[in-house]
mmCIF file as gemmi writes it, N, C-alpha and C atoms, coordinates in Angstrom:
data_model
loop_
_atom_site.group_PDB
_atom_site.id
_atom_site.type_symbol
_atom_site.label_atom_id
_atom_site.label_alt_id
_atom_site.label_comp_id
_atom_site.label_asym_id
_atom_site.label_entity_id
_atom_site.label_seq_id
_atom_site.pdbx_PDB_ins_code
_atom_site.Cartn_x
_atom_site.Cartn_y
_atom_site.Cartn_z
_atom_site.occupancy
_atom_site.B_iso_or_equiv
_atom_site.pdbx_formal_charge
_atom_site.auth_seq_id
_atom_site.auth_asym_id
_atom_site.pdbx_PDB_model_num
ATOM 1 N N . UNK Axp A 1 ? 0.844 -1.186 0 1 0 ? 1 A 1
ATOM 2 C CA . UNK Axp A 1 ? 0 0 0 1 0 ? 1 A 1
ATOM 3 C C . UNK Axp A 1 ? 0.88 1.236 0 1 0 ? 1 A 1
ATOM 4 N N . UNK Axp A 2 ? 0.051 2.711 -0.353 1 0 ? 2 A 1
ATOM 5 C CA . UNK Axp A 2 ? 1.306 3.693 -0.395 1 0 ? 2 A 1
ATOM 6 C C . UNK Axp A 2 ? 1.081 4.308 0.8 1 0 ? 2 A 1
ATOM 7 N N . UNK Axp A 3 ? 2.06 5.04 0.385 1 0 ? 3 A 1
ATOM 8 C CA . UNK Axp A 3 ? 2.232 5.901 2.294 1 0 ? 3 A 1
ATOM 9 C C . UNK Axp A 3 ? 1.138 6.516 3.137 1 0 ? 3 A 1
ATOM 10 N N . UNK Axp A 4 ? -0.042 6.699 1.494 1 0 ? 4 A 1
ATOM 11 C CA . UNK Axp A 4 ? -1.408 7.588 2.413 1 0 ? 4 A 1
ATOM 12 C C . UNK Axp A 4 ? -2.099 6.858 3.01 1 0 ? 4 A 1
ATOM 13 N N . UNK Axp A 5 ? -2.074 5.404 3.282 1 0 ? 5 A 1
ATOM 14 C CA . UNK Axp A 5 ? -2.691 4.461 4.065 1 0 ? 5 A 1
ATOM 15 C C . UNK Axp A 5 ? -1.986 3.647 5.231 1 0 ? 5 A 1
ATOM 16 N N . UNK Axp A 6 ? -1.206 4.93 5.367 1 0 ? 6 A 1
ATOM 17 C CA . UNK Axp A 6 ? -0.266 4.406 6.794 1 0 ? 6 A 1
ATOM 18 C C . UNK Axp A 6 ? -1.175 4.573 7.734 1 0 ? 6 A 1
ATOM 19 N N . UNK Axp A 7 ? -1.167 5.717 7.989 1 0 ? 7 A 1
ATOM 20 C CA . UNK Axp A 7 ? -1.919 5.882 8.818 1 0 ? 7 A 1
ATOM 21 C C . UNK Axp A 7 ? -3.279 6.039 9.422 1 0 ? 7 A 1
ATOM 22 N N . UNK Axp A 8 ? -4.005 5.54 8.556 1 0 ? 8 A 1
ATOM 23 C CA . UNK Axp A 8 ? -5.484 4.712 8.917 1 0 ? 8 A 1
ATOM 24 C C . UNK Axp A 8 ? -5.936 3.176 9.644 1 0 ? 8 A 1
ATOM 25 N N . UNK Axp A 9 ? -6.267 3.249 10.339 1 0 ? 9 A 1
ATOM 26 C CA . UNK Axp A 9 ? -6.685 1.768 10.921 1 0 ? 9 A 1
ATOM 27 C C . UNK Axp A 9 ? -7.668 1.207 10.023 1 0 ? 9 A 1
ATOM 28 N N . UNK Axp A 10 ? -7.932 0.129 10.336 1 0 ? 10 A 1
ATOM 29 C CA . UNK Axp A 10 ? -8.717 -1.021 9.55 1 0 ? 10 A 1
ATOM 30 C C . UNK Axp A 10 ? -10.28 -0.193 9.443 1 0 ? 10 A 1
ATOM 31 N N . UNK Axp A 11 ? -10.834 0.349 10.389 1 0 ? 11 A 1
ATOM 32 C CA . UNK Axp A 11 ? -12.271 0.989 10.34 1 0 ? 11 A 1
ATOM 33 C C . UNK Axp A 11 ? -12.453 2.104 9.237 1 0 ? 11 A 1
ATOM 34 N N . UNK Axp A 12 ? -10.984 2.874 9.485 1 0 ? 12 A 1
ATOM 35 C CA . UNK Axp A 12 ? -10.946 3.976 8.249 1 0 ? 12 A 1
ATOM 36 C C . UNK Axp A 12 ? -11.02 3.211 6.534 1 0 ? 12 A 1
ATOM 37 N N . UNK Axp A 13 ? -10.872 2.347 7.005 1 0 ? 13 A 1
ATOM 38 C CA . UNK Axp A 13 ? -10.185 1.434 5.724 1 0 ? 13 A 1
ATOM 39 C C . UNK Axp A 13 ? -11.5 1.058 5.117 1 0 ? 13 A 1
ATOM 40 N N . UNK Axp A 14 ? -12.502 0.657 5.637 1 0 ? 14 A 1
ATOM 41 C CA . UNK Axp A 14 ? -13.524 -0.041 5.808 1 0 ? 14 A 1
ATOM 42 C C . UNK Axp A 14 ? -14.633 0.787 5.092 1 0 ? 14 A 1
ATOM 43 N N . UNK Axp A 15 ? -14.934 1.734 5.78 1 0 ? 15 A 1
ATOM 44 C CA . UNK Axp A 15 ? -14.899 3.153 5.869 1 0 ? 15 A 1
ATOM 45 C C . UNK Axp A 15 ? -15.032 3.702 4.211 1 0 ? 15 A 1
ATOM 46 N N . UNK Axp A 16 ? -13.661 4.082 3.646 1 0 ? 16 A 1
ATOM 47 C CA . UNK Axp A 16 ? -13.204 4.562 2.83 1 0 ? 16 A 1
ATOM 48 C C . UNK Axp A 16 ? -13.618 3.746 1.374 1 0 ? 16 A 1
ATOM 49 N N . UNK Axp A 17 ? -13.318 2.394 1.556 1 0 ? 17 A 1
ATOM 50 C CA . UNK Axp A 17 ? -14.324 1.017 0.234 1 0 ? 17 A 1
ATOM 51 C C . UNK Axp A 17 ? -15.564 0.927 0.403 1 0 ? 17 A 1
ATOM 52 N N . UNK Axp A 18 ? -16.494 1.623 1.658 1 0 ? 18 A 1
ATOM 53 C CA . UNK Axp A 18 ? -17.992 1.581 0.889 1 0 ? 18 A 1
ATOM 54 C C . UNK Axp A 18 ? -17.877 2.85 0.767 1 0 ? 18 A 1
ATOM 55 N N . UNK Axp A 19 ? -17.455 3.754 0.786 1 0 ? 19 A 1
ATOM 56 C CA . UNK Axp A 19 ? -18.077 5.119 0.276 1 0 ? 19 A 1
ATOM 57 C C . UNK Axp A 19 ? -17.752 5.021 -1.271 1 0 ? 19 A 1
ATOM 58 N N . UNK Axp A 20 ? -16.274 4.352 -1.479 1 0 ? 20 A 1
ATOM 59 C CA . UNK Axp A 20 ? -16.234 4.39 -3.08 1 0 ? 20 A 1
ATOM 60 C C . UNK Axp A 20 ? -17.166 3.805 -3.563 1 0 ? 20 A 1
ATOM 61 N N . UNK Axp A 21 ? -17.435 2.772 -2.529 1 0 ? 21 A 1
ATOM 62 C CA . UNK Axp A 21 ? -18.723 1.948 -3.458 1 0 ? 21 A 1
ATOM 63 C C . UNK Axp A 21 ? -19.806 2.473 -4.155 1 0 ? 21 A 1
ATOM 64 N N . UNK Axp A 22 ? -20.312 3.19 -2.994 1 0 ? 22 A 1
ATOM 65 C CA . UNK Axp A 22 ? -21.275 4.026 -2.868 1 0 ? 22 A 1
ATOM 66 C C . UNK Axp A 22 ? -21.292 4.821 -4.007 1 0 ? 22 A 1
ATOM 67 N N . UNK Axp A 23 ? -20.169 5.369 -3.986 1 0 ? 23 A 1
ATOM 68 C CA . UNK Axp A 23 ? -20.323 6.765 -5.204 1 0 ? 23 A 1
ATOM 69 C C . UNK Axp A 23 ? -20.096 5.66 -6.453 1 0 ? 23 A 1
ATOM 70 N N . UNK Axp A 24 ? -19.442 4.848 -6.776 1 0 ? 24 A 1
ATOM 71 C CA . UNK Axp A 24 ? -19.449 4.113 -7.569 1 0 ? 24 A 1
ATOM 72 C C . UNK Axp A 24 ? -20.61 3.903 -8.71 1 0 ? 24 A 1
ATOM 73 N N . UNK Axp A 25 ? -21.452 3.227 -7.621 1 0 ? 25 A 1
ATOM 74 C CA . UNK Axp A 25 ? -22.937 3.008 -7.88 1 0 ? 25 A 1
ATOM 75 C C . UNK Axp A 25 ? -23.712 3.893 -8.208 1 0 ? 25 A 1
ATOM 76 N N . UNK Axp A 26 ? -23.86 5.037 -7.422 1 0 ? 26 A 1
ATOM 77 C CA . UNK Axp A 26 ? -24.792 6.646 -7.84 1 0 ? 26 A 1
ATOM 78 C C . UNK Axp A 26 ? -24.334 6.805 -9.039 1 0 ? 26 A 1
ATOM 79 N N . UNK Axp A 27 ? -22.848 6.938 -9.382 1 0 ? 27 A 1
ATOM 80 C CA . UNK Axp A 27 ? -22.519 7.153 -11.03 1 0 ? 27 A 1
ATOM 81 C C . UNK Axp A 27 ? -22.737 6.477 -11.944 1 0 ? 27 A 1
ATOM 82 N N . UNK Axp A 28 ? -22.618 5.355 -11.763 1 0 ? 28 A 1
ATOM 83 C CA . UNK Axp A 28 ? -23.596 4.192 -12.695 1 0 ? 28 A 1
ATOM 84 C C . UNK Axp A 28 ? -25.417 4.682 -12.358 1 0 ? 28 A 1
ATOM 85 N N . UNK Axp A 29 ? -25.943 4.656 -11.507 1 0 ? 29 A 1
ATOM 86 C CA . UNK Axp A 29 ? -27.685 4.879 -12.009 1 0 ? 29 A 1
ATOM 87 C C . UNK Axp A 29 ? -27.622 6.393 -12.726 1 0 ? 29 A 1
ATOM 88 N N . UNK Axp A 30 ? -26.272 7.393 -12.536 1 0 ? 30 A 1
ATOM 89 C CA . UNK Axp A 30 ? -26.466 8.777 -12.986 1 0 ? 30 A 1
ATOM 90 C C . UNK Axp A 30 ? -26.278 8.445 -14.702 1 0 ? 30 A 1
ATOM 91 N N . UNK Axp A 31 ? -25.382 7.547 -15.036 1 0 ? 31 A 1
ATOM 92 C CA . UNK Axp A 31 ? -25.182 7.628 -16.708 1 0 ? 31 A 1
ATOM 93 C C . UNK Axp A 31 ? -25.869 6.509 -17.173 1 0 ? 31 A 1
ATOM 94 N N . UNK Axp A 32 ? -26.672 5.796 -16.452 1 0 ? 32 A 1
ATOM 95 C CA . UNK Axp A 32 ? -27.665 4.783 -17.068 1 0 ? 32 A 1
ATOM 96 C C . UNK Axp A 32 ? -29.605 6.005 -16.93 1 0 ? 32 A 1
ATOM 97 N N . UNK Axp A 33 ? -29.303 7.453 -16.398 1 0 ? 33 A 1
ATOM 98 C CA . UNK Axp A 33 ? -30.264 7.937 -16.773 1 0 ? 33 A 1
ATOM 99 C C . UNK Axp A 33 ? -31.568 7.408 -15.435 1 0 ? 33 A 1
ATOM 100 N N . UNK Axp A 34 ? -30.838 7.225 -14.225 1 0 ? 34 A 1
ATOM 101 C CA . UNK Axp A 34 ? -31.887 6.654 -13.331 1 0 ? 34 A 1
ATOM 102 C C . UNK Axp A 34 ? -31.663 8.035 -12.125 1 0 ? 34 A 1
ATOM 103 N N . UNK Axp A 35 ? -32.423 7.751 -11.373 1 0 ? 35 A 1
ATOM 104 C CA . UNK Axp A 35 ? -32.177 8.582 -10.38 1 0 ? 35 A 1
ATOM 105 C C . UNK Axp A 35 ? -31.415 8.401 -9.285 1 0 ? 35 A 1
ATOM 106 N N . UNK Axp A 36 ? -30.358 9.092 -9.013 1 0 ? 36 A 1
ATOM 107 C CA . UNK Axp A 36 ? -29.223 8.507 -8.184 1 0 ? 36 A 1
ATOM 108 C C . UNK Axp A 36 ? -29.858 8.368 -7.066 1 0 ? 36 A 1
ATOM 109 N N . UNK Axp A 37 ? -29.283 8.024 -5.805 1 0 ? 37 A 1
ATOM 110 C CA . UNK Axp A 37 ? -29.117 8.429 -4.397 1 0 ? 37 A 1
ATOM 111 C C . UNK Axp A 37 ? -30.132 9.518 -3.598 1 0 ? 37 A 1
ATOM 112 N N . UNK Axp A 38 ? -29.192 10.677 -4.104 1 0 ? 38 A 1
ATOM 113 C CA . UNK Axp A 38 ? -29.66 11.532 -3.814 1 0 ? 38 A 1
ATOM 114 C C . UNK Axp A 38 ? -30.642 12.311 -4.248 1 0 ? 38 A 1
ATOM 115 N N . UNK Axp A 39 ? -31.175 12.196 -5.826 1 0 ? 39 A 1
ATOM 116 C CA . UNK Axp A 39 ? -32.267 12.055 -5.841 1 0 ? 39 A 1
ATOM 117 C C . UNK Axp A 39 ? -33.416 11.394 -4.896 1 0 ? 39 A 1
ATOM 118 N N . UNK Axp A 40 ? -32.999 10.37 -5.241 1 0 ? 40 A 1
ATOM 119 C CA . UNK Axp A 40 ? -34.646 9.595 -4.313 1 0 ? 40 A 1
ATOM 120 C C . UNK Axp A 40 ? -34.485 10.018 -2.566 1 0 ? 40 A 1
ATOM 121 N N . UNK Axp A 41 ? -33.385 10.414 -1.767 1 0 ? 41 A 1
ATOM 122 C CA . UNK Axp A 41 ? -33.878 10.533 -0.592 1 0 ? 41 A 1
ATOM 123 C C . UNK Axp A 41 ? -34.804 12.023 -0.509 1 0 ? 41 A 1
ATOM 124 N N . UNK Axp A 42 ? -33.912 13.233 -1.646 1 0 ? 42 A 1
ATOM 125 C CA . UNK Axp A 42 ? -34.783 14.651 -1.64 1 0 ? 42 A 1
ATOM 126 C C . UNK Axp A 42 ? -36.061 14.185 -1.907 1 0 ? 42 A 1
ATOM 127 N N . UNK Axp A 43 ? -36.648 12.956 -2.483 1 0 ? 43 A 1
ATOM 128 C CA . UNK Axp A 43 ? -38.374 13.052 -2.672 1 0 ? 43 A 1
ATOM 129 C C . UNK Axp A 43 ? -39.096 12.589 -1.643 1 0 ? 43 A 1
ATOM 130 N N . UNK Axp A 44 ? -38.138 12.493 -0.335 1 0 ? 44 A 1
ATOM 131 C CA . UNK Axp A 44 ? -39.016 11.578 0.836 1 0 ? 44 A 1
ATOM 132 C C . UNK Axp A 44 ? -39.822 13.194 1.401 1 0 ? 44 A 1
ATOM 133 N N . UNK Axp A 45 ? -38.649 14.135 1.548 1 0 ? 45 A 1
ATOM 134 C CA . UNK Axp A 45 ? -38.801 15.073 2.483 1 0 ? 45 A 1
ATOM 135 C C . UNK Axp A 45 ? -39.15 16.463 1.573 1 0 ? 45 A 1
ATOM 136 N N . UNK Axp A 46 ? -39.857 17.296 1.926 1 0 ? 46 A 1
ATOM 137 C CA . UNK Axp A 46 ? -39.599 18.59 1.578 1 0 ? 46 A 1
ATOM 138 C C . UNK Axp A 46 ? -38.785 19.241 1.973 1 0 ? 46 A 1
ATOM 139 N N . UNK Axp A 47 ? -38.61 20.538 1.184 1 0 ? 47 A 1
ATOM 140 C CA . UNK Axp A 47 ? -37.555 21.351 1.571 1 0 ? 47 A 1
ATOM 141 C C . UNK Axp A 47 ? -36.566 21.603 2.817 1 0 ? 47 A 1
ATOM 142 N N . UNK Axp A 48 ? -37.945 22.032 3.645 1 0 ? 48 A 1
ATOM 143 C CA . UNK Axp A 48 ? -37.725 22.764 4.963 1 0 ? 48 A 1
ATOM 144 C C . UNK Axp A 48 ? -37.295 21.238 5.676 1 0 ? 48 A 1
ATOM 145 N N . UNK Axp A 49 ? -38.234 20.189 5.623 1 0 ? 49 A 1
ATOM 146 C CA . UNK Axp A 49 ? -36.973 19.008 5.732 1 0 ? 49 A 1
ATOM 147 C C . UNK Axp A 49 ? -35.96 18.695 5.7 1 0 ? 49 A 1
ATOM 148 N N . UNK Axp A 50 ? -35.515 18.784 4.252 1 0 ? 50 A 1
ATOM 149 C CA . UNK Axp A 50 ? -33.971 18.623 4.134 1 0 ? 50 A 1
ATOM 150 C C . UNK Axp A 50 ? -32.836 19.35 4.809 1 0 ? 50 A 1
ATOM 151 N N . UNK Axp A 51 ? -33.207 21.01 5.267 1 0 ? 51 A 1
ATOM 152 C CA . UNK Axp A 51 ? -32.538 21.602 5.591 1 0 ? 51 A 1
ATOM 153 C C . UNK Axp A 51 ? -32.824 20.977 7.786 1 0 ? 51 A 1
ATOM 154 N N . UNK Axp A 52 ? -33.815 21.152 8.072 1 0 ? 52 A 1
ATOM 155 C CA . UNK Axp A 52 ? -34.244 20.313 9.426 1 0 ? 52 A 1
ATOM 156 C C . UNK Axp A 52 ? -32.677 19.338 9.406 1 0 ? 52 A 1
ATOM 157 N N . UNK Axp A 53 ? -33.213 18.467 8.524 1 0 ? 53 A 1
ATOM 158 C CA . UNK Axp A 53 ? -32.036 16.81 9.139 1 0 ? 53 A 1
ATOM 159 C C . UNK Axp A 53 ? -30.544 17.316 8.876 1 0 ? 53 A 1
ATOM 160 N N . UNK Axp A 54 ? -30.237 18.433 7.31 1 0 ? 54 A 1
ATOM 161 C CA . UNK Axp A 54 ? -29.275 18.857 7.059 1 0 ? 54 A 1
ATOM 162 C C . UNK Axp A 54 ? -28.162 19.181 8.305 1 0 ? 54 A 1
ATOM 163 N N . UNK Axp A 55 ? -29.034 20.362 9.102 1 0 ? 55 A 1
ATOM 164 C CA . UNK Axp A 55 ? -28.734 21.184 10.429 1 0 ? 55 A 1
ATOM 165 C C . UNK Axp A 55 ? -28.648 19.953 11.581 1 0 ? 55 A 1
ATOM 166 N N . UNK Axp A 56 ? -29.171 18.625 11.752 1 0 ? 56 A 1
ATOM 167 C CA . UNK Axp A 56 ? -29.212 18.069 12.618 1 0 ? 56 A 1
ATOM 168 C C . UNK Axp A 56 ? -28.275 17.508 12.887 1 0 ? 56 A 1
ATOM 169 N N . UNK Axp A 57 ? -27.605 17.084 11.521 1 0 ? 57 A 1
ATOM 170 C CA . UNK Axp A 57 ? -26.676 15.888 11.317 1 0 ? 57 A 1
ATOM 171 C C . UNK Axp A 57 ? -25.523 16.766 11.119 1 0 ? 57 A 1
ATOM 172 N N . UNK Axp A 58 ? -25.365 18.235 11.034 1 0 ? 58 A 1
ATOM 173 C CA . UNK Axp A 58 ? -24.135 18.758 11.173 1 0 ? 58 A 1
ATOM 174 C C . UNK Axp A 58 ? -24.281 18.989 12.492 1 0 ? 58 A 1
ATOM 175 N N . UNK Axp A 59 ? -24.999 19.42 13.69 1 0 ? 59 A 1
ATOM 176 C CA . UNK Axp A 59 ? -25.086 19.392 14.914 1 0 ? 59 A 1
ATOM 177 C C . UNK Axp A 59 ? -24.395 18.184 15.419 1 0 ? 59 A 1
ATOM 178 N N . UNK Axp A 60 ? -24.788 16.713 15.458 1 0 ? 60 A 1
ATOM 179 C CA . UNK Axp A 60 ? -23.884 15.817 15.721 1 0 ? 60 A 1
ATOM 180 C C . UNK Axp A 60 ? -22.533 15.533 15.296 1 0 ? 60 A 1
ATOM 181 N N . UNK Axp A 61 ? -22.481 16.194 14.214 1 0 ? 61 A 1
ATOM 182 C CA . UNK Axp A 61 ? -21.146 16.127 13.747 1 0 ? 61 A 1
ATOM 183 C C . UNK Axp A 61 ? -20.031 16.901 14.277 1 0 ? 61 A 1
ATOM 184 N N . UNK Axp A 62 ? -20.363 17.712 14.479 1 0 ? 62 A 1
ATOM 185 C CA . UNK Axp A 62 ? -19.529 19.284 15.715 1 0 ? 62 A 1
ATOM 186 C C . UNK Axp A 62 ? -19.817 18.235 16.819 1 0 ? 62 A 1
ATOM 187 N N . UNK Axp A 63 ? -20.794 18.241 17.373 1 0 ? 63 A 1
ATOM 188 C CA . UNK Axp A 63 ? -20.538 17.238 19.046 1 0 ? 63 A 1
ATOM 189 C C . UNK Axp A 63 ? -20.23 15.811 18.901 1 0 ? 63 A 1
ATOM 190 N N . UNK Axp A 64 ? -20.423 14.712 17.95 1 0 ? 64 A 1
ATOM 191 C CA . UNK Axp A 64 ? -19.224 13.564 18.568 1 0 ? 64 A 1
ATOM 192 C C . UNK Axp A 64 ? -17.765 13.932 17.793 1 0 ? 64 A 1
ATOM 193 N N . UNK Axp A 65 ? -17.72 14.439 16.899 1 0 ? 65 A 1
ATOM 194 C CA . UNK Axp A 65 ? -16.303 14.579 16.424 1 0 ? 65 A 1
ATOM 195 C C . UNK Axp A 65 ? -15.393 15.707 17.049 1 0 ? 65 A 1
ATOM 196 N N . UNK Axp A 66 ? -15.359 16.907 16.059 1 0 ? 66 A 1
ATOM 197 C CA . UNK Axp A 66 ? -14.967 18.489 16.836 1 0 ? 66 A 1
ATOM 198 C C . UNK Axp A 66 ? -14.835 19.082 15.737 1 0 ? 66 A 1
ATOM 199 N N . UNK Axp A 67 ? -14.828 20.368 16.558 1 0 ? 67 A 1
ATOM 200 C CA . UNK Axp A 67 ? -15.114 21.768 15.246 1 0 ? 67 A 1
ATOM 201 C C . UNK Axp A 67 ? -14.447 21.663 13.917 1 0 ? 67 A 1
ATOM 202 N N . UNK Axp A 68 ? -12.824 21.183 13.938 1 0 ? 68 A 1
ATOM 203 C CA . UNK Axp A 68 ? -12.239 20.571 12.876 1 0 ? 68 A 1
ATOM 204 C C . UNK Axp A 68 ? -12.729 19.889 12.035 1 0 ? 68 A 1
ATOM 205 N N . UNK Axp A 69 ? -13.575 18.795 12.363 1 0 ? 69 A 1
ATOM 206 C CA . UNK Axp A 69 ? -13.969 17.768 11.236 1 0 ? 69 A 1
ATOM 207 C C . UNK Axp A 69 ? -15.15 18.249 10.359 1 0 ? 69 A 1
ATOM 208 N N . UNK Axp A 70 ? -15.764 19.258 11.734 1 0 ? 70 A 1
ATOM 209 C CA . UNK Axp A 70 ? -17.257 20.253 11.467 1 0 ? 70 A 1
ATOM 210 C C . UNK Axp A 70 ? -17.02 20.941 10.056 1 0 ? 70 A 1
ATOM 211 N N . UNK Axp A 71 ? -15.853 21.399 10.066 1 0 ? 71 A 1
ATOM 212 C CA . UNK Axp A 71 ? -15.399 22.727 9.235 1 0 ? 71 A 1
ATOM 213 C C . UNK Axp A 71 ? -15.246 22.072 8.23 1 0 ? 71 A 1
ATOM 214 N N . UNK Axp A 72 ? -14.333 20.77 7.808 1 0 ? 72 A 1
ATOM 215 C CA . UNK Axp A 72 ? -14.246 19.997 6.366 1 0 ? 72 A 1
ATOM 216 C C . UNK Axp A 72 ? -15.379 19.487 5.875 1 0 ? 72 A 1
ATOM 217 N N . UNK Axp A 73 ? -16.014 19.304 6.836 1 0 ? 73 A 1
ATOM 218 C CA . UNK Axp A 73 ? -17.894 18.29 6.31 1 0 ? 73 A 1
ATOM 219 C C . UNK Axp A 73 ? -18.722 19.681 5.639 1 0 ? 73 A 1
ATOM 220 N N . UNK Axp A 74 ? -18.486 20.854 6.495 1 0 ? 74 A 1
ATOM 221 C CA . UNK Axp A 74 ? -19.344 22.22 6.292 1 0 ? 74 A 1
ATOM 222 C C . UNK Axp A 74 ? -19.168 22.592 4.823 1 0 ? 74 A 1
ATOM 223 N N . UNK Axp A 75 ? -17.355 22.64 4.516 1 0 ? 75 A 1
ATOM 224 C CA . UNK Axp A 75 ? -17.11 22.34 2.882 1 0 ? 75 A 1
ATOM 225 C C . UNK Axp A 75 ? -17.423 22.207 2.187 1 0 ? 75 A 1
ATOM 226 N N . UNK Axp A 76 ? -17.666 20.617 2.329 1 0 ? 76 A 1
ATOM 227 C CA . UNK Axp A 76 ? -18.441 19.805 1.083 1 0 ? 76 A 1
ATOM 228 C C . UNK Axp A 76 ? -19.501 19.833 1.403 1 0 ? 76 A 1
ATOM 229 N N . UNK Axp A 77 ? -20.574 20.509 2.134 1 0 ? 77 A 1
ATOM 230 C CA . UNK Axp A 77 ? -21.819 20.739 2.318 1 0 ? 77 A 1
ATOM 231 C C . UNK Axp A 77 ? -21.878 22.018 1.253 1 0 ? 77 A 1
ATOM 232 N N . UNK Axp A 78 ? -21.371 22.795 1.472 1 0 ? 78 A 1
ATOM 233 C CA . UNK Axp A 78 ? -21.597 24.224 0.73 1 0 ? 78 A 1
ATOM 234 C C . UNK Axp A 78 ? -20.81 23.903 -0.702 1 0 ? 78 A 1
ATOM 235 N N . UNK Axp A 79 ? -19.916 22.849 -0.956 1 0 ? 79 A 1
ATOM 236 C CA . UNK Axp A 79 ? -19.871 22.918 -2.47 1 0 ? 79 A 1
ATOM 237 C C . UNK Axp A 79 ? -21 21.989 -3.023 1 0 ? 79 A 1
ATOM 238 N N . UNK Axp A 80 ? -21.292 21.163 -1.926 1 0 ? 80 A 1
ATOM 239 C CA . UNK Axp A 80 ? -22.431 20.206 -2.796 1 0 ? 80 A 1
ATOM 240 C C . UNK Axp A 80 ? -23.353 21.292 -3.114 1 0 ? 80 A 1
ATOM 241 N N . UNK Axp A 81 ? -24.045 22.301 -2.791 1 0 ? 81 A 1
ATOM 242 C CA . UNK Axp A 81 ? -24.661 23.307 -2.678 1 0 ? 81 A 1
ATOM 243 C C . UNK Axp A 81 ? -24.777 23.582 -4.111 1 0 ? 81 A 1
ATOM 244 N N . UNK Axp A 82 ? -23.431 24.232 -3.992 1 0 ? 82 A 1
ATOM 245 C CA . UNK Axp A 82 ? -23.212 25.178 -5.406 1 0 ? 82 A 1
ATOM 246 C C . UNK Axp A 82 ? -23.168 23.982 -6.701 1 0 ? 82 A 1
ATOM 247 N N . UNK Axp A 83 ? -22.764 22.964 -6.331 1 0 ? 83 A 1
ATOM 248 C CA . UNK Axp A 83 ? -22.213 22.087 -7.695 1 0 ? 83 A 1
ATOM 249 C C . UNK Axp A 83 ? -23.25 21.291 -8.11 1 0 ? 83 A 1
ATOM 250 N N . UNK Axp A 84 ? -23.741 21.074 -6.951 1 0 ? 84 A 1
ATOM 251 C CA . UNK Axp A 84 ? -24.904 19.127 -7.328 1 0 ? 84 A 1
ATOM 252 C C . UNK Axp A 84 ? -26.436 19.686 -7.255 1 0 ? 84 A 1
ATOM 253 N N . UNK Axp A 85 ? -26.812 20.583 -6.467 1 0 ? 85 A 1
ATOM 254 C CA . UNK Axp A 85 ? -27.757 21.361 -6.589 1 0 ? 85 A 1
ATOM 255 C C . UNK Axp A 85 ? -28.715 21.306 -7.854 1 0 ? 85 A 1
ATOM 256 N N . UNK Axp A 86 ? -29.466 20.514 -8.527 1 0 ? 86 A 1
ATOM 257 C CA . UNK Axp A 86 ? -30.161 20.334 -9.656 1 0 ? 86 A 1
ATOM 258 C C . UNK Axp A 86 ? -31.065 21.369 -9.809 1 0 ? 86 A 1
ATOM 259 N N . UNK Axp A 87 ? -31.525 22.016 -8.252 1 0 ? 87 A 1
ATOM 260 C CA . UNK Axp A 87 ? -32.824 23.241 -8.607 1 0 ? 87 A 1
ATOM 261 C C . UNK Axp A 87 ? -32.51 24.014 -9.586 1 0 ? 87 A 1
């Protein structure tokens, strides 16, 4: 393995192969023309929903992790925003 997987334990590891999975898969239903992921969970909830669980789940994220991890997740919250944003 190369050096950037020194320092991860087995959970990070774990971790890190389903998320590729994950995105893996969303990109396959995205160029087979299906509705990814994230499509189908935005049709459970309305708006003011999404933003509700949005705010909730960055709330836990600041309290079991710390403001640090808060600030990189907050990131890719606000570029998913600008980039993936279909409205």
């Amino acid at each position: 393995m190369s050096n950037i997987f020194l320092g991860m334990n087995i959970i990070t590891l774990l971790l890190l192969a389903f998320l590729t999975a994950v995105g893996v898969y969303d990109l396959y239903r995205y160029f087979k023309n299906k509705k990814t992921i994230s499509q189908k969970v935005h049709a459970w909830f309305p708006k003011a929903g999404d933003i509700i669980l949005l705010c909730g789940i960055l709330g836990l994220i600041w309290w079991i992790f710390t403001p640090n991890v808060f600030a990189i997740v907050l990131i890719g919250v606000i570029l998913g925003h600008f980039f993936w944003n279909e409205d």
